[in-house]
mmCIF file of C-alpha atoms and ligand atoms in Angstrom:
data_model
loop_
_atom_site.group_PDB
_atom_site.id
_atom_site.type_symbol
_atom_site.label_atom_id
_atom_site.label_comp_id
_atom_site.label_asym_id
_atom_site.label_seq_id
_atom_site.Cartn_x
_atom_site.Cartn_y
_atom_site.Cartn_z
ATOM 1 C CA UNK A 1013 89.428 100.722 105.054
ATOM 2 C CA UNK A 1014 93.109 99.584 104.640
ATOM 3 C CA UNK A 1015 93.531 95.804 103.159
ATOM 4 C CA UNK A 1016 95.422 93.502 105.011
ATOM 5 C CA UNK A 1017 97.265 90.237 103.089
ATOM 6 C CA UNK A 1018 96.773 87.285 105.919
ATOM 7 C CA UNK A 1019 97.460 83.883 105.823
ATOM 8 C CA UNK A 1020 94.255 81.525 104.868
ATOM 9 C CA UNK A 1021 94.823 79.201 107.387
ATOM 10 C CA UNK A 1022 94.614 82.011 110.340
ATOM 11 C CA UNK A 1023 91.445 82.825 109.368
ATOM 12 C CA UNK A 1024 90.277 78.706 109.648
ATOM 13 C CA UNK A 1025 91.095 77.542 105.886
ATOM 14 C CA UNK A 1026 91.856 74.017 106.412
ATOM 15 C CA UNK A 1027 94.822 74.303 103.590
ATOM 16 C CA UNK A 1028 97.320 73.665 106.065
ATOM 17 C CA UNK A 1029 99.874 70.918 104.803
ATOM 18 C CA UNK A 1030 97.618 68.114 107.267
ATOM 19 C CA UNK A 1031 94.345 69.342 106.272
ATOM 20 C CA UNK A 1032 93.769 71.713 109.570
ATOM 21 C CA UNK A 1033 93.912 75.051 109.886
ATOM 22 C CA UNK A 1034 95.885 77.397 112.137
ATOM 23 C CA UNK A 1035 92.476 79.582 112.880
ATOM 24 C CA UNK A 1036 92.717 82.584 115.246
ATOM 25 C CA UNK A 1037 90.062 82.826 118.201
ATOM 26 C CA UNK A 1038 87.067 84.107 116.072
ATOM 27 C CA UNK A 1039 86.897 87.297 118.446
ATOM 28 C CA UNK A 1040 90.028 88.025 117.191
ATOM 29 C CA UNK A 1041 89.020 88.376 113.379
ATOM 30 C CA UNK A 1042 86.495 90.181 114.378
ATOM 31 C CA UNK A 1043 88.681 92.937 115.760
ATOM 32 C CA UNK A 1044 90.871 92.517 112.838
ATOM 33 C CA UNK A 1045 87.947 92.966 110.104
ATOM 34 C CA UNK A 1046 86.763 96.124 112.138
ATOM 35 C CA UNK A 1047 90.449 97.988 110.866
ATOM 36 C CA UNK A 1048 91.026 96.082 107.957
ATOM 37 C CA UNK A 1049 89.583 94.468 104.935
ATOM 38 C CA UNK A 1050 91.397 90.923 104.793
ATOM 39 C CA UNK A 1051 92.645 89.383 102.356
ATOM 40 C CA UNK A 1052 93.171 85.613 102.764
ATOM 41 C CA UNK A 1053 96.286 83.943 100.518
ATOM 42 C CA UNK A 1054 97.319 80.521 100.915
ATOM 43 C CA UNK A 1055 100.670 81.166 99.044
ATOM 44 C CA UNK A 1056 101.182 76.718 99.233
ATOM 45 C CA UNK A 1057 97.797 75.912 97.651
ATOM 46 C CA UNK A 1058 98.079 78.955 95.276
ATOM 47 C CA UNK A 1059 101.275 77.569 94.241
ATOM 48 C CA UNK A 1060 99.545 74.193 92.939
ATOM 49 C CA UNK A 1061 100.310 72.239 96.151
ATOM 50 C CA UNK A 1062 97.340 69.817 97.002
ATOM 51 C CA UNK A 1063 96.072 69.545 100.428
ATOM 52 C CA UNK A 1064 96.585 67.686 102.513
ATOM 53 C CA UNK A 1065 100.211 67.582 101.310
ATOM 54 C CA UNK A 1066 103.671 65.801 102.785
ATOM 55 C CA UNK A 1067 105.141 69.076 104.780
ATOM 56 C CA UNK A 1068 108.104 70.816 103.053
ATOM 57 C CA UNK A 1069 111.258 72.951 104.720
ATOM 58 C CA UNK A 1070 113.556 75.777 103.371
ATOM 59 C CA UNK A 1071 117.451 74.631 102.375
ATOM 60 C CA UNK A 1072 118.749 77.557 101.198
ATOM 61 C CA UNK A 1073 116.841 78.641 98.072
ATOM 62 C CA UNK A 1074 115.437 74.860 97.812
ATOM 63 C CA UNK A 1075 112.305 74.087 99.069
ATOM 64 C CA UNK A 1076 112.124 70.314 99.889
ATOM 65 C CA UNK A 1077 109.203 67.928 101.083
ATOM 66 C CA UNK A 1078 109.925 65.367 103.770
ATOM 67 C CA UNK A 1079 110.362 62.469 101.155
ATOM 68 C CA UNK A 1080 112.731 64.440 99.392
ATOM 69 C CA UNK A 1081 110.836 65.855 96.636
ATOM 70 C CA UNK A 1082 111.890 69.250 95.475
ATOM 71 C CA UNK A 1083 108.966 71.913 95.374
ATOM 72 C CA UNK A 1084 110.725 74.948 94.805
ATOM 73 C CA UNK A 1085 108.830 76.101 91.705
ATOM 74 C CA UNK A 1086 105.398 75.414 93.349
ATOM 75 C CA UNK A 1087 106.934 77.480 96.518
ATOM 76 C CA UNK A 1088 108.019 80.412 94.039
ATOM 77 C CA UNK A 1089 104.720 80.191 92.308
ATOM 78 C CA UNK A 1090 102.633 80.621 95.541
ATOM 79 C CA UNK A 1091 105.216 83.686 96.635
ATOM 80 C CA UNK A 1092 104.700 85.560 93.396
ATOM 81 C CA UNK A 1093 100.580 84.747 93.678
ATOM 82 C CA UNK A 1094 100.922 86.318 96.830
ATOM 83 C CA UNK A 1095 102.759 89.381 96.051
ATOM 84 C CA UNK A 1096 100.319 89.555 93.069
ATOM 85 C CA UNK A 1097 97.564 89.815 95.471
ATOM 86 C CA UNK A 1098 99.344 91.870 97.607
ATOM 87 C CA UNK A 1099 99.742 94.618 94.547
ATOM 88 C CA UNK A 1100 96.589 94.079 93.488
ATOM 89 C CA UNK A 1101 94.710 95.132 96.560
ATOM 90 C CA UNK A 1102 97.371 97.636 98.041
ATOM 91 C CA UNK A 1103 98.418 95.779 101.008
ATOM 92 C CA UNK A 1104 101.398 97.524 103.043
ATOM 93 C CA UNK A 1105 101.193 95.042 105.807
ATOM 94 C CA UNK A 1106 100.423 91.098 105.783
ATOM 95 C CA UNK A 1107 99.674 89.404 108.720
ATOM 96 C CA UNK A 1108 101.206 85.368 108.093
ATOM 97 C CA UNK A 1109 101.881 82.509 110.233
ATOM 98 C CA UNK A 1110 104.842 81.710 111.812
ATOM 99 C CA UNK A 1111 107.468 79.256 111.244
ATOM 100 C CA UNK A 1112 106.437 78.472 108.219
ATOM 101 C CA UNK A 1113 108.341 77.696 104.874
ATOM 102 C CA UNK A 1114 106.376 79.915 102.463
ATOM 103 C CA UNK A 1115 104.773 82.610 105.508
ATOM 104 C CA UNK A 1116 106.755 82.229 108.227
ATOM 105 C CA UNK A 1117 109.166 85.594 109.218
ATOM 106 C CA UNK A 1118 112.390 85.787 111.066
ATOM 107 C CA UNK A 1119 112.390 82.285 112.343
ATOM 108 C CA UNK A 1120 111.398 79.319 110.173
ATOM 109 C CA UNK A 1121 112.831 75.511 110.314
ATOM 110 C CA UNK A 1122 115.608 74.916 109.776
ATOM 111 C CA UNK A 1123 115.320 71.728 107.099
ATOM 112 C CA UNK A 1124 115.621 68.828 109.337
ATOM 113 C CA UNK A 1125 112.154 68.450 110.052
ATOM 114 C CA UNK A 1126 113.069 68.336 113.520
ATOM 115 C CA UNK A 1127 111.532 71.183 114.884
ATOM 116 C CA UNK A 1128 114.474 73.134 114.886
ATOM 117 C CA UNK A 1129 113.932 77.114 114.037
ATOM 118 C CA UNK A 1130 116.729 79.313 112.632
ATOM 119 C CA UNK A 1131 116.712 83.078 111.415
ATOM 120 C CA UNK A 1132 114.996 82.860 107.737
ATOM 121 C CA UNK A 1133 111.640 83.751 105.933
ATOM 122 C CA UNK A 1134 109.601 81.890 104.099
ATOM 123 C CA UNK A 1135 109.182 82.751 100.194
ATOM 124 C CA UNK A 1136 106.002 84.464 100.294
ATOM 125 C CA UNK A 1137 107.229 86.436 103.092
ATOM 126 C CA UNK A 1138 110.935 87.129 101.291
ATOM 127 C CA UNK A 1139 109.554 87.960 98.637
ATOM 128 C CA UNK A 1140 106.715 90.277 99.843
ATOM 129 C CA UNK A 1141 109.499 92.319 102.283
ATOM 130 C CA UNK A 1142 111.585 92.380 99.258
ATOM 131 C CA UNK A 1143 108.707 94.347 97.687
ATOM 132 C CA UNK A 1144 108.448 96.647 100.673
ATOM 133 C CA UNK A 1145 105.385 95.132 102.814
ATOM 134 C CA UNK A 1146 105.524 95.010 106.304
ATOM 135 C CA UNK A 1147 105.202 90.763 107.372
ATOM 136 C CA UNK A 1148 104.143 89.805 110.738
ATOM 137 C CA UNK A 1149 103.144 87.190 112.610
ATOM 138 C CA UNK A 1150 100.266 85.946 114.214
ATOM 139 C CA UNK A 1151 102.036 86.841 117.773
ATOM 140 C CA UNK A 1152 101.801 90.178 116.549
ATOM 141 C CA UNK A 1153 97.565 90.494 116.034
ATOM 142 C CA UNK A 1154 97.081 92.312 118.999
ATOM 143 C CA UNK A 1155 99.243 94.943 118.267
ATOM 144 C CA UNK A 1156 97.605 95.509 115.274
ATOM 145 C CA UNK A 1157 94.003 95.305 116.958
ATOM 146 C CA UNK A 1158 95.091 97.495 119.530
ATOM 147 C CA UNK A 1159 96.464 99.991 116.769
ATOM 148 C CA UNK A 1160 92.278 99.693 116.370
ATOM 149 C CA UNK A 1161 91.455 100.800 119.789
ATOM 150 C CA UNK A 1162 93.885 103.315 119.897
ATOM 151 C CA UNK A 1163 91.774 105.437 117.007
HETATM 152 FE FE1 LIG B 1050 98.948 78.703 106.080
HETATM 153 FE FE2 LIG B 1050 100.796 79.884 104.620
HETATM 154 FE FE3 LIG B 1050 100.930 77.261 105.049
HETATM 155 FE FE4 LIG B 1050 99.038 78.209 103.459
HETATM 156 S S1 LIG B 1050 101.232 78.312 103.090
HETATM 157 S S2 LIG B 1050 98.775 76.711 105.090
HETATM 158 S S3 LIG B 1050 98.563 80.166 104.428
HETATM 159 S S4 LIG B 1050 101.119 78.889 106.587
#
């Protein structure tokens, strides 16, 4: 069974920067788990970030919190744990929410804390498609369940 890198908080970890989670509809995992073996990563929390947590933005190749502290290193520490696992367990795909700073791919915010989206990744995601994985976003689940039913 291939290994899939997702993000914790799809599958209902409540390490996302408030305390929540971003959890997909459990039917949903279950599809995924009948294709793939996950494997959950959190790159924010594995970076040393505590949770719940001020929420942090991209500028450039800073990583800032919303009072202004810089958290780059914690960022780069949670990308490389994630790549790490990545390596560790094979994964050529990982499966990572949207929008944001460290999983987000192809549109993340745009450092404002406004809402405002612009073309980027986040670290984890950089720095995995640096190392040749294939990121995608939650939108993109069915498609890979439906790679599942296809087989
Ligand atoms: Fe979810 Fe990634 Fe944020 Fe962790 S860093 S809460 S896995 S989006």
């Amino acid at each position: 069974m291939e290994n899939l890198l997702i993000s914790a908080c799809l599958l209902g970890d409540e390490c996302k920067y408030s305390g929540g989670s971003n959890a997909l509809p459990e039917e949903t995992i279950e599809k995924l788990r009948t294709r793939y073996r996950l494997i959950p990563v959190c790159p924010e929390t594995a970076g040393g970030l505590p949770t719940p947590r001020d929420p942090s933005e991209r500028l450039g190749e800073r990583v800032v919190s919303c009072r202004g502290a810089d958290v780059t290193a914690q960022f780069k520490k949670g990308a490389e744990a994630a790549l790490t696992l990545a390596r560790r367990y094979g994964c050529t795909t990982a499966l990572m929410k949207e929008h944001s700073p460290s999983c987000g791919s192809g549109l993340i915010y745009d450092g404002s804390f406004s809402g405002k989206l612009v073309k980027g990744d986040g670290c984890a995601a950089e720095l995995l498609k640096a190392a040749g994985v294939s990121v995608v976003g939650e939108n993109m689940t069915e498609l890979l369940t439906m790679a599942c039913k296809a087989e």
